[in-house]
Short mmCIF file of C-alpha atoms and ligand atoms in Angstrom, two decimals:
data_model
loop_
_atom_site.label_atom_id
_atom_site.label_comp_id
_atom_site.label_asym_id
_atom_site.label_seq_id
_atom_site.Cartn_x
_atom_site.Cartn_y
_atom_site.Cartn_z
CA MET A 300 -2.74 60.82 1.38
CA SER A 301 -1.36 58.21 3.71
CA ASN A 302 1.77 56.26 2.90
CA PRO A 303 1.43 52.90 1.19
CA SER A 304 1.58 50.05 3.71
CA LEU A 305 3.86 47.06 3.68
CA LEU A 306 3.75 44.05 5.98
CA ILE A 307 7.09 42.32 6.32
CA LEU A 308 7.16 38.65 7.28
CA PRO A 309 10.81 37.52 7.40
CA GLY A 310 9.91 33.99 8.48
CA ASP A 311 12.59 31.37 9.04
CA GLY A 312 16.20 30.57 8.22
CA ILE A 313 17.87 33.13 5.98
CA GLY A 314 14.54 34.98 5.73
CA GLN A 315 15.61 37.14 8.67
CA GLU A 316 18.94 38.23 7.27
CA VAL A 317 17.87 38.83 3.67
CA MET A 318 14.94 40.91 4.93
CA ALA A 319 17.27 43.04 7.03
CA GLU A 320 18.96 44.08 3.78
CA VAL A 321 15.63 44.84 2.14
CA ARG A 322 14.73 47.06 5.07
CA LYS A 323 17.88 49.10 4.48
CA ILE A 324 16.81 49.51 0.87
CA ILE A 325 13.26 50.49 1.84
CA ASP A 326 14.77 53.13 4.13
CA TRP A 327 16.95 54.35 1.27
CA PHE A 328 13.90 54.89 -0.93
CA GLY A 329 12.30 56.86 1.92
CA GLU A 330 15.33 59.09 2.40
CA LYS A 331 16.46 59.55 -1.16
CA ARG A 332 13.38 59.08 -3.35
CA ASP A 333 10.70 60.44 -1.06
CA LEU A 334 8.94 57.08 -1.19
CA THR A 335 7.93 56.31 2.36
CA PHE A 336 6.13 53.15 3.36
CA ASP A 337 4.31 52.34 6.57
CA VAL A 338 6.21 49.18 7.41
CA SER A 339 5.07 46.68 9.99
CA GLU A 340 6.68 43.36 10.77
CA ASP A 341 5.30 40.07 12.02
CA LEU A 342 5.92 36.33 12.27
CA VAL A 343 5.20 33.51 9.85
CA GLY A 344 6.20 29.86 9.56
CA GLY A 345 8.32 28.21 12.21
CA ALA A 346 8.96 31.55 13.87
CA ALA A 347 5.22 32.01 14.36
CA TYR A 348 4.86 28.43 15.55
CA ASP A 349 7.55 28.98 18.17
CA ALA A 350 5.78 32.08 19.46
CA HIS A 351 2.12 31.14 19.08
CA GLY A 352 1.88 27.41 18.30
CA THR A 353 0.55 28.18 14.83
CA PRO A 354 2.46 28.99 11.60
CA LEU A 355 0.25 32.04 11.04
CA HIS A 356 -1.59 33.86 13.80
CA ASP A 357 -5.09 35.12 12.96
CA ASP A 358 -3.98 38.68 13.76
CA THR A 359 -1.19 38.39 11.22
CA MET A 360 -3.63 37.03 8.64
CA ALA A 361 -5.93 39.98 9.31
CA LYS A 362 -3.06 42.45 8.91
CA ALA A 363 -2.05 40.82 5.63
CA GLN A 364 -5.57 41.42 4.31
CA GLU A 365 -5.38 45.12 5.13
CA VAL A 366 -1.99 46.20 3.82
CA ASP A 367 -1.15 47.25 0.28
CA ALA A 368 1.46 44.49 -0.02
CA VAL A 369 3.10 41.70 1.94
CA LEU A 370 6.80 40.92 1.62
CA LEU A 371 7.74 37.44 2.83
CA GLY A 372 11.21 35.96 3.39
CA ALA A 373 11.07 32.17 3.64
CA VAL A 374 9.49 29.48 5.79
CA GLY A 375 10.56 26.09 7.08
CA GLY A 376 13.57 24.28 8.41
CA PRO A 377 14.65 20.89 9.81
CA LYS A 378 13.66 22.00 13.30
CA TYR A 379 10.02 21.77 12.20
CA ASP A 380 10.17 18.57 10.17
CA ASP A 381 8.39 16.47 12.77
CA LEU A 382 5.50 18.85 13.43
CA ASP A 383 1.96 17.83 12.60
CA PHE A 384 1.06 18.58 8.99
CA ALA A 385 -1.54 21.17 10.06
CA VAL A 386 1.02 23.37 11.85
CA LYS A 387 4.01 22.94 9.57
CA PRO A 388 5.63 26.26 8.55
CA GLU A 389 4.49 25.79 4.93
CA ARG A 390 0.85 25.85 6.07
CA GLY A 391 1.31 29.50 7.07
CA LEU A 392 2.41 30.40 3.56
CA LEU A 393 -0.36 28.38 1.92
CA ARG A 394 -2.95 30.03 4.17
CA LEU A 395 -1.76 33.48 3.13
CA ARG A 396 -2.00 32.53 -0.55
CA LYS A 397 -5.44 30.98 -0.15
CA GLU A 398 -7.13 33.52 2.11
CA MET A 399 -5.75 36.50 0.21
CA ASP A 400 -6.86 34.67 -2.97
CA LEU A 401 -3.52 35.27 -4.68
CA PHE A 402 -4.32 33.24 -7.75
CA SER A 403 -1.65 34.53 -10.11
CA ASN A 404 1.93 33.74 -9.21
CA LEU A 405 4.52 35.50 -11.35
CA ARG A 406 7.92 33.83 -11.39
CA PRO A 407 10.41 35.47 -13.68
CA ALA A 408 13.37 33.37 -14.78
CA GLN A 409 15.83 35.89 -16.00
CA CYS A 410 19.46 35.22 -16.69
CA PHE A 411 21.71 38.10 -15.71
CA ASP A 412 24.55 38.52 -18.22
CA ALA A 413 27.14 38.39 -15.48
CA LEU A 414 25.82 35.01 -14.34
CA ALA A 415 25.33 33.14 -17.63
CA ASP A 416 28.39 31.01 -16.81
CA PHE A 417 26.74 29.69 -13.66
CA SER A 418 23.87 27.99 -15.42
CA SER A 419 23.95 24.23 -15.68
CA LEU A 420 23.20 24.74 -19.39
CA LYS A 421 25.58 26.03 -22.03
CA LYS A 422 25.97 29.78 -21.92
CA ASP A 423 24.52 30.46 -25.38
CA LEU A 424 21.31 28.64 -24.44
CA VAL A 425 20.66 30.90 -21.46
CA ALA A 426 22.38 34.25 -22.13
CA GLY A 427 19.64 36.86 -22.34
CA LEU A 428 16.97 34.44 -21.12
CA ASP A 429 13.84 36.20 -19.88
CA ILE A 430 10.85 33.97 -19.17
CA MET A 431 7.84 34.67 -16.98
CA ILE A 432 6.07 31.70 -15.48
CA VAL A 433 2.49 32.40 -14.45
CA ARG A 434 1.52 29.71 -11.98
CA GLU A 435 -2.04 29.30 -10.72
CA LEU A 436 -1.62 29.47 -6.96
CA THR A 437 -4.85 28.94 -5.07
CA SER A 438 -6.40 25.79 -6.49
CA GLY A 439 -5.54 22.52 -8.24
CA SER A 440 -4.05 19.61 -6.37
CA TYR A 441 -2.69 21.84 -3.59
CA PHE A 442 -6.19 22.56 -2.34
CA GLY A 443 -8.66 20.21 -4.07
CA GLU A 444 -11.06 18.09 -2.02
CA PRO A 445 -11.23 15.25 -1.14
CA ARG A 446 -7.78 15.09 0.35
CA GLY A 447 -6.24 13.13 3.17
CA ILE A 448 -4.96 9.73 4.18
CA PHE A 449 -7.80 7.23 4.57
CA MET A 450 -8.23 3.55 5.35
CA GLU A 451 -9.59 1.51 2.49
CA GLU A 452 -9.87 -2.26 2.57
CA GLY A 453 -7.33 -2.59 5.32
CA GLN A 454 -4.68 -0.32 3.87
CA ARG A 455 -3.94 3.40 3.85
CA VAL A 456 -4.73 5.46 0.77
CA GLY A 457 -3.33 8.96 0.21
CA ILE A 458 -5.59 11.25 -1.78
CA ASN A 459 -5.22 14.67 -3.35
CA THR A 460 -7.55 16.04 -5.95
CA GLN A 461 -6.72 18.02 -9.04
CA ARG A 462 -9.73 20.30 -9.42
CA TYR A 463 -10.18 23.44 -11.48
CA THR A 464 -13.28 25.47 -12.18
CA GLU A 465 -13.71 27.47 -15.36
CA ALA A 466 -13.60 30.71 -13.43
CA GLU A 467 -10.28 29.77 -11.83
CA ILE A 468 -8.70 29.01 -15.19
CA ASP A 469 -10.25 32.07 -16.82
CA ARG A 470 -8.85 34.58 -14.33
CA VAL A 471 -5.29 33.26 -14.30
CA ALA A 472 -5.30 32.99 -18.11
CA ARG A 473 -6.29 36.66 -18.32
CA SER A 474 -3.44 37.67 -16.05
CA ALA A 475 -0.99 35.76 -18.29
CA PHE A 476 -2.31 37.37 -21.48
CA GLU A 477 -2.22 40.84 -19.92
CA LEU A 478 1.36 40.29 -18.88
CA ALA A 479 2.35 38.94 -22.30
CA ARG A 480 1.09 42.15 -23.91
CA ARG A 481 3.60 44.09 -21.84
CA ARG A 482 6.39 41.67 -22.82
CA ASN A 483 6.92 39.74 -26.07
CA ASN A 484 3.25 38.94 -26.60
CA LYS A 485 3.56 35.14 -26.44
CA VAL A 486 1.86 32.69 -24.07
CA CYS A 487 2.54 28.96 -23.93
CA SER A 488 -0.02 27.14 -21.79
CA MET A 489 1.03 23.83 -20.22
CA GLU A 490 -1.17 21.00 -18.88
CA LYS A 491 -1.68 17.28 -19.39
CA ALA A 492 -4.79 17.31 -21.58
CA ASN A 493 -3.71 13.91 -22.89
CA VAL A 494 -4.37 12.24 -19.52
CA MET A 495 -6.35 14.60 -17.28
CA GLU A 496 -9.85 16.01 -17.67
CA SER A 497 -8.76 19.04 -15.69
CA GLY A 498 -6.14 19.48 -18.42
CA ILE A 499 -8.75 19.29 -21.17
CA LEU A 500 -10.81 21.96 -19.44
CA TRP A 501 -7.68 24.06 -18.88
CA ARG A 502 -6.84 23.96 -22.58
CA ASP A 503 -10.43 24.74 -23.62
CA VAL A 504 -10.86 27.70 -21.29
CA VAL A 505 -7.47 29.20 -22.17
CA THR A 506 -8.36 28.87 -25.86
CA GLU A 507 -11.76 30.52 -25.30
CA VAL A 508 -10.39 33.44 -23.30
CA HIS A 509 -7.76 33.95 -25.96
CA ALA A 510 -10.26 33.94 -28.83
CA ALA A 511 -12.66 36.26 -27.01
CA ASP A 512 -10.29 38.92 -25.72
CA TYR A 513 -6.62 38.30 -26.50
CA ALA A 514 -6.43 37.18 -30.14
CA ASP A 515 -3.52 39.63 -30.62
CA VAL A 516 -1.35 37.51 -28.29
CA GLU A 517 0.39 34.47 -29.78
CA LEU A 518 -0.89 31.37 -27.96
CA SER A 519 0.49 27.83 -28.01
CA HIS A 520 -0.20 24.74 -25.89
CA MET A 521 2.18 22.06 -24.68
CA TYR A 522 1.84 18.99 -22.52
CA ALA A 523 3.63 19.84 -19.31
CA ASP A 524 6.15 17.01 -19.64
CA ALA A 525 7.11 18.14 -23.12
CA GLY A 526 7.23 21.68 -21.76
CA ALA A 527 9.72 20.61 -19.10
CA MET A 528 11.84 19.04 -21.81
CA GLN A 529 11.67 22.14 -24.03
CA LEU A 530 12.53 24.31 -21.04
CA VAL A 531 15.93 22.67 -20.73
CA ARG A 532 16.40 22.06 -24.47
CA ALA A 533 15.74 25.56 -25.80
CA PRO A 534 14.46 27.84 -23.04
CA LYS A 535 14.62 31.03 -25.07
CA GLN A 536 11.64 29.93 -27.19
CA PHE A 537 9.36 30.95 -24.30
CA ASP A 538 8.02 34.31 -23.20
CA VAL A 539 5.12 33.71 -20.77
CA ILE A 540 4.39 30.15 -19.59
CA LEU A 541 0.92 29.70 -18.12
CA THR A 542 0.34 26.63 -15.98
CA ASP A 543 -1.41 25.15 -12.95
CA ASN A 544 -0.35 25.04 -9.33
CA LEU A 545 1.57 21.75 -9.21
CA PHE A 546 3.09 21.86 -12.70
CA GLY A 547 4.01 25.47 -11.99
CA ASP A 548 5.81 24.45 -8.82
CA LEU A 549 7.98 22.01 -10.79
CA LEU A 550 8.46 24.08 -13.93
CA SER A 551 9.41 27.19 -11.99
CA ASP A 552 12.17 25.38 -10.11
CA THR A 553 13.46 24.01 -13.41
CA ALA A 554 13.37 27.45 -15.00
CA ALA A 555 15.04 28.94 -11.95
CA MET A 556 18.03 26.66 -12.25
CA LEU A 557 18.58 27.74 -15.84
CA THR A 558 19.40 31.21 -14.64
CA GLY A 559 22.39 30.18 -12.58
CA SER A 560 21.12 30.89 -9.10
CA LEU A 561 18.00 30.54 -7.06
CA GLY A 562 19.46 33.34 -4.98
CA MET A 563 18.56 35.85 -7.68
CA LEU A 564 14.91 35.09 -8.34
CA PRO A 565 11.94 37.05 -7.01
CA SER A 566 8.23 36.32 -7.31
CA ALA A 567 4.91 38.11 -7.04
CA SER A 568 1.61 36.55 -6.06
CA LEU A 569 -1.29 38.69 -7.15
CA GLY A 570 -5.01 38.59 -6.48
CA ALA A 571 -8.02 40.62 -7.54
CA PRO A 572 -7.88 44.43 -7.38
CA MET A 573 -8.68 45.97 -3.99
CA GLU A 574 -10.80 49.11 -3.49
CA ASN A 575 -7.81 51.30 -4.25
CA GLY A 576 -7.31 49.54 -7.59
CA ARG A 577 -4.13 47.77 -6.53
CA PRO A 578 -4.10 44.00 -6.65
CA LYS A 579 -3.90 42.09 -3.38
CA ALA A 580 -0.27 41.09 -3.37
CA MET A 581 2.48 39.17 -1.70
CA TYR A 582 6.10 39.20 -2.82
CA GLU A 583 8.69 36.61 -1.93
CA PRO A 584 12.02 35.23 -3.12
CA VAL A 585 11.82 31.87 -4.87
CA HIS A 586 14.58 30.43 -2.70
CA GLY A 587 13.76 28.69 0.54
CA SER A 588 14.93 29.19 4.10
CA ALA A 589 18.38 27.57 3.48
CA PRO A 590 18.86 26.46 7.10
CA ASP A 591 22.36 25.18 6.28
CA ILE A 592 23.68 28.73 5.91
CA MET A 593 21.33 30.66 8.20
CA GLY A 594 22.78 33.17 10.63
CA GLN A 595 26.20 33.06 8.96
CA ASP A 596 25.92 36.19 6.82
CA LYS A 597 26.25 34.05 3.68
CA ALA A 598 22.83 34.39 2.08
CA ASN A 599 22.24 36.29 -1.14
CA PRO A 600 19.69 39.05 -0.44
CA SER A 601 19.18 39.78 -4.17
CA ALA A 602 16.06 37.65 -4.67
CA CYS A 603 14.35 39.36 -1.76
CA VAL A 604 15.53 42.78 -2.92
CA LEU A 605 14.20 42.03 -6.42
CA SER A 606 10.92 40.92 -4.85
CA PHE A 607 10.66 44.40 -3.35
CA ALA A 608 11.35 45.76 -6.86
CA MET A 609 8.37 43.74 -8.09
CA ALA A 610 6.30 45.29 -5.30
CA LEU A 611 7.36 48.75 -6.48
CA ARG A 612 6.23 47.82 -10.00
CA TYR A 613 3.02 45.86 -9.42
CA SER A 614 1.66 47.31 -6.17
CA PHE A 615 2.97 50.85 -6.01
CA ASP A 616 3.03 52.11 -9.62
CA GLN A 617 6.73 52.87 -9.29
CA GLY A 618 7.99 51.21 -12.45
CA ALA A 619 10.86 53.67 -12.85
CA GLU A 620 12.06 53.08 -9.28
CA ALA A 621 11.71 49.31 -9.82
CA ASP A 622 13.93 49.69 -12.90
CA ARG A 623 16.41 51.66 -10.81
CA LEU A 624 16.59 48.94 -8.17
CA GLU A 625 16.90 46.13 -10.73
CA ALA A 626 19.63 48.02 -12.53
CA ALA A 627 21.46 48.48 -9.22
CA VAL A 628 21.45 44.73 -8.58
CA GLU A 629 22.70 44.12 -12.11
CA ALA A 630 25.44 46.70 -11.71
CA VAL A 631 26.63 45.01 -8.52
CA LEU A 632 26.80 41.63 -10.26
CA ALA A 633 28.58 43.14 -13.25
CA SER A 634 31.15 44.68 -10.92
CA GLY A 635 32.06 41.17 -9.77
CA VAL A 636 30.71 41.45 -6.23
CA ARG A 637 29.14 38.07 -5.47
CA THR A 638 27.71 36.13 -2.57
CA GLY A 639 28.83 32.54 -2.04
CA ASP A 640 25.98 30.98 -4.02
CA LEU A 641 27.32 32.67 -7.14
CA MET A 642 30.98 31.78 -6.81
CA GLN A 643 32.72 29.20 -8.93
CA ALA A 644 35.33 26.88 -7.48
CA ASP A 645 38.14 29.15 -8.64
CA GLY A 646 36.26 32.37 -7.91
CA GLY A 647 37.45 35.15 -5.60
CA LYS A 648 36.35 35.71 -2.04
CA PRO A 649 32.56 35.97 -1.71
CA VAL A 650 30.98 38.85 0.15
CA GLY A 651 28.41 38.33 2.90
CA CYS A 652 24.72 39.11 2.91
CA ALA A 653 25.11 42.51 4.57
CA ALA A 654 27.96 43.54 2.28
CA MET A 655 25.87 42.57 -0.73
CA GLY A 656 23.05 44.77 0.59
CA ASP A 657 25.50 47.65 1.09
CA ALA A 658 26.81 47.20 -2.45
CA ILE A 659 23.27 47.44 -3.82
CA ILE A 660 22.73 50.63 -1.84
CA ALA A 661 26.00 52.06 -3.18
CA ALA A 662 24.80 51.27 -6.71
CA LEU A 663 21.49 52.99 -5.95
CA GLU A 664 23.40 56.06 -4.75
CA ALA A 665 25.42 56.01 -7.96
CA SER A 666 22.18 56.00 -9.96
CA LEU A 667 21.09 59.41 -8.63
C1 LIG B 34 7.07 27.28 -3.70
C2 LIG B 34 7.31 26.31 -2.59
C3 LIG B 34 6.02 26.07 -1.86
C4 LIG B 34 5.07 25.39 -2.82
C5 LIG B 34 6.13 25.30 -0.54
C6 LIG B 34 7.13 25.93 0.39
C7 LIG B 34 4.80 25.13 0.12
O1 LIG B 34 7.90 25.14 -3.10
O2 LIG B 34 6.62 28.40 -3.41
O3 LIG B 34 7.33 26.94 -4.85
O4 LIG B 34 5.09 24.16 -2.98
O5 LIG B 34 4.28 26.10 -3.44
MG1 LIG B 35 8.35 25.23 -5.17
#
């Protein structure tokens, strides 16, 4: 059997340097765990624009469709702020999501014990926090038509459309219920059924899918604004949060901040199963390209490393090795080794991105 394939797209800003650490870890799994991947690398975002005049070359898109999983670093940066909308770095990422049909975006917000003090909330509210946000990723107001800026009665009008079909809600709801069964069996679905028809349909379809096939899972509904409030009031009440594309964008950043650092959070974007039974998949850290610290060996590679751990779990059936890698990251944090994003004002000297990667590898070695 051939090795599983992985396309690496480091992208822009700190994407390059965090991915270099992940590559060391991938090599480690090849050498020490007999888990070898066929790794290829390509450009996305501003880096692709610089080389090809487009944030995602068609060849890269085609490769992404063929591999078992894509691992992406980050896209964007001030250098590209003035580009036309159609070729902005973000368009490359959105094209990957859309054309691979990665409708289910898993964003864990997990508070590592060693970092509970870094949260903007009181420690007892966040210690032990473990939420999974399931964000619909290929529809809603990010993609709905009509969209654009039009002239109307002598003035410009900006239009985006919140649009969801039953089938789109159904499939992402199923992925949330399936996930809940493997966790604490609770789903809270968030929309604005009080003001939006798309929210009414969302609530109805989620309720129907639940009644038909997932009655064993505890289901609740919340208006998304109330959900945002509850998320900062008492976040531990949640297990899986199911929501649409735009609300999910906002709620996942809120949830991320509860954990103390964006530099720790991975994500998985999953589509329908391919011929080999694996879901189409892309994995990426939740943090952005952080141009202010790029190229200075200051970035925290953990989120990208943990994204690879999610790939091991969801794409490669290597749950035990994913556990090993997650435990290694936790052990490094517990030992007090921290990158700059995790330091407090009176903290010790932070380590750099490469040293953090080395520390994770040392913890992996120690796990053998
Ligand atoms: C995210 C990001 C993206 C989004 C941007 C970079 C297009 O904020 O993944 O949450 O809005 O989805
Ligand atoms: Mg976002």
